[in-house]
XYZ file of N, CA, C and O in Angstrom:
616
model
N 171.187 181.489 36.744
C 171.231 181.418 35.303
C 172.484 182.101 34.753
O 173.105 181.586 33.856
N 172.817 183.258 35.310
C 174.005 183.974 34.846
C 175.252 183.153 35.157
O 176.157 183.043 34.342
N 175.323 182.516 36.330
C 176.460 181.672 36.713
C 176.651 180.560 35.690
O 177.747 180.290 35.233
N 175.554 179.896 35.331
C 175.614 178.799 34.387
C 176.089 179.293 33.027
O 176.862 178.617 32.348
N 175.671 180.456 32.610
C 176.071 181.001 31.320
C 177.552 181.346 31.309
O 178.257 181.058 30.353
N 178.030 181.966 32.378
C 179.424 182.387 32.428
C 180.396 181.243 32.710
O 181.467 181.177 32.131
N 180.027 180.362 33.612
C 180.960 179.341 34.078
C 180.606 177.912 33.693
O 181.304 176.989 34.048
N 179.529 177.691 33.001
C 179.103 176.345 32.647
C 178.320 175.726 33.784
O 178.096 176.335 34.825
N 177.872 174.510 33.567
C 177.069 173.826 34.578
C 177.922 173.553 35.804
O 179.063 173.112 35.688
N 177.381 173.842 37.016
C 178.160 173.552 38.218
C 178.395 172.051 38.323
O 177.522 171.261 38.054
N 179.572 171.667 38.688
C 179.884 170.249 38.847
C 180.591 169.669 37.643
O 181.339 168.720 37.756
N 180.354 170.224 36.461
C 181.010 169.680 35.279
C 182.525 169.882 35.372
O 183.294 168.971 35.184
N 182.947 171.081 35.673
C 184.378 171.347 35.824
C 184.935 170.698 37.083
O 186.068 170.277 37.122
N 184.152 170.649 38.120
C 184.599 170.062 39.382
C 184.962 168.598 39.184
O 185.983 168.122 39.660
N 184.133 167.850 38.433
C 184.422 166.435 38.177
C 185.700 166.256 37.383
O 186.502 165.374 37.650
N 185.908 167.128 36.375
C 187.132 167.046 35.580
C 188.351 167.366 36.442
O 189.397 166.748 36.309
N 188.211 168.331 37.343
C 189.324 168.693 38.220
C 189.681 167.542 39.151
O 190.852 167.278 39.401
N 188.669 166.850 39.667
C 188.945 165.701 40.536
C 189.685 164.607 39.778
O 190.602 163.993 40.308
N 189.279 164.380 38.537
C 189.950 163.356 37.741
C 191.417 163.734 37.524
O 192.305 162.894 37.638
N 191.688 164.997 37.222
C 193.064 165.454 37.041
C 193.872 165.299 38.326
O 195.032 164.885 38.298
N 193.259 165.602 39.458
C 193.952 165.441 40.738
C 194.269 163.975 41.017
O 195.351 163.647 41.518
N 193.339 163.076 40.711
C 193.578 161.647 40.924
C 194.718 161.156 40.038
O 195.577 160.391 40.491
N 194.746 161.595 38.782
C 195.833 161.196 37.886
C 197.174 161.714 38.388
O 198.185 161.003 38.355
N 197.189 162.952 38.870
C 198.421 163.520 39.400
C 198.878 162.748 40.644
O 200.067 162.469 40.813
N 197.944 162.348 41.499
C 198.296 161.589 42.690
C 198.882 160.228 42.307
O 199.867 159.779 42.897
N 198.312 159.565 41.295
C 198.839 158.283 40.846
C 200.259 158.435 40.310
O 201.131 157.609 40.582
N 200.502 159.504 39.544
C 201.854 159.746 39.024
C 202.845 159.973 40.159
O 203.964 159.468 40.133
N 202.442 160.758 41.152
C 203.320 161.029 42.289
C 203.596 159.746 43.075
O 204.726 159.518 43.517
N 202.582 158.906 43.255
C 202.776 157.631 43.958
C 203.792 156.771 43.227
O 204.685 156.167 43.847
N 203.677 156.672 41.892
C 204.637 155.887 41.121
C 206.041 156.455 41.263
O 207.009 155.719 41.426
N 206.157 157.769 41.222
C 207.454 158.411 41.348
C 208.084 158.131 42.705
O 209.234 157.696 42.805
N 207.341 158.337 43.789
C 207.894 158.126 45.120
C 208.153 156.656 45.412
O 209.123 156.321 46.092
N 207.330 155.756 44.887
C 207.587 154.329 45.073
C 208.879 153.926 44.387
O 209.627 153.100 44.896
N 209.163 154.502 43.228
C 210.423 154.217 42.546
C 211.619 154.654 43.366
O 212.606 153.939 43.480
N 211.549 155.844 43.982
C 212.639 156.308 44.836
C 212.802 155.411 46.051
O 213.902 155.065 46.443
N 211.692 155.012 46.672
C 211.749 154.175 47.860
C 212.373 152.827 47.532
O 213.211 152.322 48.263
N 211.981 152.217 46.395
C 212.520 150.916 46.023
C 214.020 150.986 45.766
O 214.765 150.113 46.168
N 214.488 152.050 45.120
C 215.920 152.174 44.843
C 216.714 152.401 46.114
O 217.792 151.864 46.289
N 216.170 153.199 47.030
C 216.909 153.465 48.267
C 216.962 152.231 49.153
O 217.860 152.077 49.956
N 215.999 151.325 48.998
C 216.000 150.093 49.789
C 216.849 149.012 49.142
O 216.923 147.902 49.631
N 217.468 149.327 48.004
C 218.338 148.353 47.344
C 217.602 147.398 46.441
O 218.164 146.429 45.964
N 216.345 147.649 46.177
C 215.580 146.776 45.292
C 215.791 147.214 43.855
O 215.910 148.381 43.557
N 215.779 146.236 42.954
C 215.916 146.544 41.542
C 214.543 146.829 40.982
O 213.608 146.069 41.191
N 214.398 147.917 40.266
C 213.116 148.259 39.669
C 213.247 148.463 38.180
O 214.072 149.213 37.710
N 212.435 147.764 37.406
C 212.416 147.917 35.971
C 210.977 148.155 35.573
O 210.082 147.452 36.031
N 210.727 149.123 34.706
C 209.375 149.394 34.257
C 208.509 149.812 35.417
O 208.689 150.859 35.996
N 207.566 148.969 35.791
C 206.637 149.298 36.858
C 207.206 148.962 38.229
O 206.490 148.903 39.200
N 208.503 148.722 38.322
C 209.105 148.443 39.614
C 209.181 146.968 39.927
O 209.457 146.596 41.048
N 208.965 146.114 38.930
C 208.991 144.672 39.157
C 210.029 144.064 38.224
O 209.987 144.262 37.020
N 210.982 143.340 38.785
C 211.991 142.663 37.987
C 212.155 141.259 38.518
O 212.222 141.078 39.727
N 212.198 140.290 37.706
C 212.088 140.331 36.255
C 210.628 140.325 35.796
O 209.741 139.911 36.547
N 210.417 140.752 34.555
C 209.088 140.660 33.953
C 208.808 139.183 33.680
O 209.671 138.464 33.171
N 207.616 138.727 34.046
C 207.303 137.296 33.990
C 205.961 137.063 33.300
O 205.006 137.809 33.521
N 205.904 135.995 32.504
C 204.651 135.497 31.944
C 204.432 134.091 32.484
O 205.378 133.302 32.569
N 203.180 133.787 32.839
C 202.821 132.439 33.282
C 201.666 131.972 32.407
O 200.663 132.670 32.267
N 201.823 130.782 31.828
C 200.750 130.195 31.028
C 200.604 128.729 31.437
O 201.397 128.214 32.223
N 199.596 128.079 30.898
C 199.385 126.664 31.233
C 198.687 125.952 30.098
O 198.049 126.566 29.242
N 198.832 124.644 30.090
C 198.016 123.770 29.262
C 197.500 122.671 30.186
O 197.576 122.803 31.407
N 196.984 121.602 29.645
C 196.386 120.582 30.511
C 197.409 119.858 31.383
O 197.058 119.339 32.429
N 198.689 119.848 30.987
C 199.671 119.084 31.742
C 200.678 119.867 32.556
O 201.318 119.308 33.440
N 200.841 121.167 32.263
C 201.915 121.904 32.939
C 201.653 123.406 32.948
O 200.832 123.924 32.185
N 202.406 124.080 33.817
C 202.478 125.539 33.837
C 203.806 125.915 33.193
O 204.801 125.195 33.333
N 203.827 127.042 32.505
C 205.038 127.514 31.847
C 205.317 128.935 32.322
O 204.451 129.798 32.260
N 206.524 129.137 32.813
C 206.934 130.453 33.297
C 208.091 130.908 32.431
O 209.056 130.163 32.232
N 207.983 132.123 31.909
C 209.113 132.700 31.191
C 209.414 134.055 31.825
O 208.506 134.826 32.116
N 210.699 134.293 32.060
C 211.135 135.515 32.728
C 212.267 136.148 31.938
O 213.188 135.456 31.505
N 212.183 137.456 31.756
C 213.238 138.191 31.070
C 214.349 138.510 32.068
O 214.123 139.209 33.052
N 215.534 137.977 31.809
C 216.669 138.159 32.716
C 217.931 138.534 31.951
O 218.916 137.800 31.972
N 217.929 139.671 31.263
C 219.136 140.045 30.519
C 220.314 140.274 31.452
O 220.182 140.898 32.497
N 221.452 139.712 31.062
C 222.662 139.911 31.859
C 222.785 139.017 33.076
O 223.733 139.142 33.834
N 221.855 138.100 33.280
C 221.896 137.192 34.430
C 222.333 135.818 33.940
O 221.826 135.314 32.934
N 223.275 135.201 34.639
C 223.719 133.860 34.282
C 223.007 132.833 35.158
O 222.464 133.170 36.216
N 223.046 131.587 34.741
C 222.387 130.531 35.517
C 223.030 130.376 36.895
O 222.353 129.996 37.859
N 224.312 130.694 37.017
C 224.982 130.606 38.319
C 224.458 131.659 39.292
O 224.567 131.493 40.506
N 223.860 132.729 38.779
C 223.342 133.806 39.627
C 221.871 133.621 39.975
O 221.261 134.510 40.561
N 221.278 132.482 39.621
C 219.847 132.239 39.850
C 219.612 131.165 40.896
O 220.383 130.213 41.016
N 218.521 131.323 41.618
C 218.057 130.310 42.567
C 216.556 130.146 42.353
O 215.797 131.106 42.476
N 216.138 128.925 42.031
C 214.731 128.638 41.762
C 214.257 127.603 42.769
O 214.873 126.542 42.905
N 213.172 127.894 43.473
C 212.588 126.965 44.443
C 211.107 126.792 44.137
O 210.432 127.758 43.766
N 210.607 125.573 44.322
C 209.184 125.305 44.146
C 208.652 124.556 45.363
O 209.365 123.786 45.998
N 207.392 124.825 45.676
C 206.682 124.100 46.726
C 205.365 123.633 46.126
O 205.209 123.636 44.919
N 204.410 123.279 46.958
C 203.141 122.721 46.499
C 202.491 123.550 45.386
O 202.026 123.006 44.405
N 202.434 124.850 45.530
C 201.841 125.686 44.474
C 202.515 127.054 44.402
O 201.888 128.036 44.034
N 203.791 127.127 44.721
C 204.491 128.407 44.682
C 205.869 128.254 44.052
O 206.571 127.281 44.292
N 206.238 129.246 43.256
C 207.554 129.311 42.635
C 208.254 130.547 43.171
O 207.670 131.629 43.215
N 209.503 130.384 43.606
C 210.303 131.516 44.051
C 211.520 131.610 43.150
O 212.251 130.634 42.974
N 211.699 132.784 42.578
C 212.816 133.042 41.687
C 213.644 134.170 42.307
O 213.126 135.252 42.568
N 214.902 133.883 42.583
C 215.779 134.880 43.204
C 217.122 134.846 42.498
O 217.486 133.863 41.857
N 217.849 135.933 42.627
C 219.167 135.966 42.017
C 219.787 137.329 42.127
O 219.346 138.187 42.888
N 220.832 137.514 41.319
C 221.522 138.791 41.320
C 221.842 139.181 39.891
O 222.317 138.366 39.101
N 221.555 140.432 39.592
C 221.874 140.996 38.279
C 223.118 141.849 38.448
O 223.130 142.791 39.238
N 224.169 141.493 37.697
C 225.433 142.212 37.793
C 225.647 143.003 36.503
O 225.433 142.483 35.414
N 226.066 144.246 36.659
C 226.370 145.098 35.518
C 227.773 145.636 35.725
O 228.136 146.053 36.827
N 228.546 145.628 34.644
C 229.929 146.102 34.778
C 229.952 147.562 35.222
O 229.083 148.352 34.872
N 230.942 147.891 36.000
C 231.084 149.232 36.565
C 231.639 150.194 35.513
O 232.529 149.837 34.749
N 231.104 151.412 35.513
C 231.656 152.464 34.680
C 232.783 153.147 35.462
O 232.995 152.878 36.630
N 233.463 154.030 34.817
C 234.541 154.771 35.478
C 233.981 155.546 36.657
O 232.819 155.960 36.665
N 234.806 155.755 37.670
C 234.370 156.424 38.897
C 233.901 157.850 38.631
O 233.030 158.358 39.327
N 234.462 158.504 37.612
C 234.071 159.879 37.324
C 233.012 159.975 36.217
O 232.779 161.046 35.675
N 232.364 158.861 35.891
C 231.343 158.863 34.830
C 230.126 159.676 35.260
O 229.691 159.603 36.407
N 229.607 160.471 34.342
C 228.387 161.243 34.578
C 227.288 160.629 33.730
O 227.448 160.454 32.529
N 226.185 160.286 34.347
C 225.084 159.657 33.637
C 224.178 160.707 33.009
O 223.846 161.710 33.638
N 223.781 160.446 31.785
C 222.754 161.257 31.126
C 221.404 160.560 31.264
O 220.368 161.203 31.275
N 221.457 159.252 31.354
C 220.261 158.441 31.583
C 220.733 157.163 32.246
O 221.702 156.556 31.820
N 220.030 156.741 33.292
C 220.402 155.507 33.981
C 219.148 154.692 34.225
O 218.354 154.995 35.113
N 218.976 153.658 33.414
C 217.793 152.807 33.509
C 218.142 151.365 33.861
O 217.285 150.619 34.286
N 219.372 150.963 33.659
C 219.801 149.601 33.959
C 220.295 149.564 35.392
O 221.216 150.281 35.752
N 219.685 148.728 36.198
C 220.050 148.609 37.608
C 220.674 147.244 37.873
O 220.373 146.261 37.192
N 221.495 147.186 38.860
C 222.098 145.928 39.289
C 221.690 145.676 40.737
O 221.302 146.597 41.446
N 221.770 144.429 41.141
C 221.476 144.087 42.528
C 220.690 142.803 42.640
O 220.424 142.117 41.657
N 220.303 142.476 43.855
C 219.556 141.255 44.138
C 218.081 141.467 43.835
O 217.565 142.565 43.967
N 217.427 140.398 43.428
C 215.993 140.430 43.189
C 215.380 139.133 43.684
O 216.071 138.125 43.852
N 214.097 139.169 43.930
C 213.371 137.985 44.374
C 211.908 138.158 44.010
O 211.331 139.224 44.242
N 211.316 137.122 43.427
C 209.888 137.119 43.107
C 209.304 135.806 43.594
O 209.845 134.743 43.339
N 208.201 135.878 44.300
C 207.465 134.691 44.734
C 206.139 134.708 43.994
O 205.408 135.693 44.045
N 205.846 133.628 43.291
C 204.649 133.559 42.464
C 203.772 132.406 42.903
O 204.237 131.265 43.006
N 202.520 132.692 43.171
C 201.560 131.640 43.492
C 201.047 131.055 42.183
O 200.621 131.791 41.294
N 201.112 129.750 42.065
C 200.601 129.069 40.876
C 199.154 128.665 41.127
O 198.759 128.439 42.272
N 198.349 128.572 40.061
C 196.915 128.310 40.235
C 196.563 126.947 40.837
O 195.457 126.769 41.330
N 197.482 125.992 40.794
C 197.167 124.664 41.320
C 198.412 123.956 41.821
O 199.522 124.480 41.753
N 198.223 122.731 42.325
C 199.348 121.946 42.834
C 200.237 121.481 41.692
O 199.776 121.266 40.568
N 201.529 121.305 41.999
C 202.506 120.947 40.975
C 203.262 119.685 41.360
O 203.254 119.259 42.513
N 203.938 119.107 40.367
C 204.827 117.978 40.573
C 206.240 118.548 40.708
O 206.952 118.724 39.720
N 206.646 118.852 41.929
C 207.909 119.556 42.175
C 209.135 118.738 41.777
O 210.203 119.311 41.525
N 209.010 117.420 41.692
C 210.159 116.582 41.359
C 210.544 116.643 39.881
O 211.643 116.228 39.512
N 209.667 117.113 39.024
C 209.924 117.087 37.586
C 209.963 118.473 36.942
O 209.738 118.600 35.743
N 210.269 119.494 37.716
C 210.371 120.852 37.178
C 211.661 120.959 36.374
O 212.709 120.465 36.793
N 211.575 121.623 35.210
C 212.748 121.815 34.352
C 212.903 123.300 34.061
O 211.915 124.005 33.890
N 214.163 123.760 34.010
C 214.432 125.174 33.736
C 215.583 125.296 32.748
O 216.512 124.487 32.755
N 215.494 126.306 31.888
C 216.558 126.592 30.935
C 216.691 128.094 30.740
O 215.706 128.823 30.829
N 217.917 128.545 30.478
C 218.186 129.959 30.274
C 218.874 130.119 28.924
O 219.937 129.549 28.696
N 218.242 130.871 28.024
C 218.816 131.107 26.702
C 218.472 132.517 26.245
O 217.308 132.937 26.340
N 219.474 133.228 25.759
C 219.290 134.584 25.221
C 218.602 135.521 26.205
O 217.768 136.339 25.821
N 218.923 135.392 27.496
C 218.372 136.291 28.501
C 216.949 135.983 28.915
O 216.322 136.774 29.607
N 216.409 134.836 28.485
C 215.045 134.450 28.856
C 215.102 133.113 29.594
O 215.595 132.117 29.064
N 214.609 133.123 30.820
C 214.507 131.910 31.622
C 213.167 131.260 31.331
O 212.122 131.917 31.385
N 213.182 129.963 31.004
C 211.949 129.222 30.741
C 211.870 128.081 31.738
O 212.798 127.275 31.839
N 210.773 128.022 32.477
C 210.577 126.975 33.477
C 209.314 126.211 33.110
O 208.253 126.807 32.902
N 209.429 124.882 33.038
C 208.279 124.010 32.790
C 207.956 123.310 34.097
O 208.805 122.610 34.659
N 206.732 123.507 34.579
C 206.317 122.972 35.873
C 205.133 122.039 35.658
O 204.002 122.495 35.443
N 205.370 120.719 35.691
C 204.252 119.789 35.488
C 203.219 119.912 36.615
O 203.565 120.149 37.769
N 201.966 119.747 36.245
C 200.893 119.770 37.241
C 200.873 118.456 38.001
O 201.241 117.404 37.464
N 200.455 118.505 39.248
C 200.278 117.286 40.036
C 199.127 116.496 39.430
O 198.201 117.068 38.840
N 199.179 115.192 39.570
C 198.132 114.335 38.982
C 196.737 114.749 39.449
O 195.801 114.762 38.670
N 196.611 115.122 40.727
C 195.290 115.498 41.232
C 194.810 116.826 40.659
O 193.627 117.126 40.680
N 195.740 117.643 40.107
C 195.359 118.938 39.531
C 195.012 118.847 38.052
O 194.432 119.769 37.497
N 195.365 117.716 37.414
C 195.088 117.569 35.981
C 193.617 117.240 35.762
O 193.007 116.508 36.543
N 193.055 117.758 34.681
C 191.653 117.435 34.393
C 191.507 115.957 34.016
O 192.390 115.360 33.402
N 190.395 115.382 34.423
C 190.120 113.967 34.131
C 188.877 113.856 33.272
O 187.887 114.559 33.502
N 188.937 112.946 32.316
C 187.768 112.681 31.485
C 186.875 111.678 32.207
O 187.330 110.638 32.663
N 185.628 112.024 32.354
C 184.666 111.153 33.051
C 183.744 110.559 31.998
O 183.158 111.275 31.187
N 183.632 109.240 32.011
C 182.761 108.556 31.072
C 181.354 108.481 31.640
O 181.159 108.070 32.785
N 180.412 108.899 30.853
C 179.015 108.838 31.253
C 178.497 107.447 30.966
O 178.656 106.910 29.870
N 177.844 106.809 31.963
C 177.353 105.439 31.796
C 175.869 105.414 31.658
O 175.141 106.217 32.108
């Protein structure tokens, strides 16, 4: 009874301490993964994934948009297969003076590659891509067998 009065219910603080330890471990994992990715020559933006990509769909196609600031169409390679899109390229940033001291360095340069599994089969012959204002937009038509069909009830 005296223990409970002085220190609170046993286990209440212990659970909070475990939660704090788990959060600290997650932060450390993110920190060390960022160092590992940079030392391996990978480009990391935000959560360590570049470029940031959105994938959406309607009944006829999938739409992929990727943020690629500073990347030209000549620096991109886009490949599609039955249900996979691979986006690769190189982000180039102009060099600063050799004696430049950074106060903050968040813009990285280098090669990148993302392979994305699409939810269904695609028509690889009719894929279209465009790059405007640093945003790559890819329209990927669905294969005929992947499109929904209206069935008439008799």
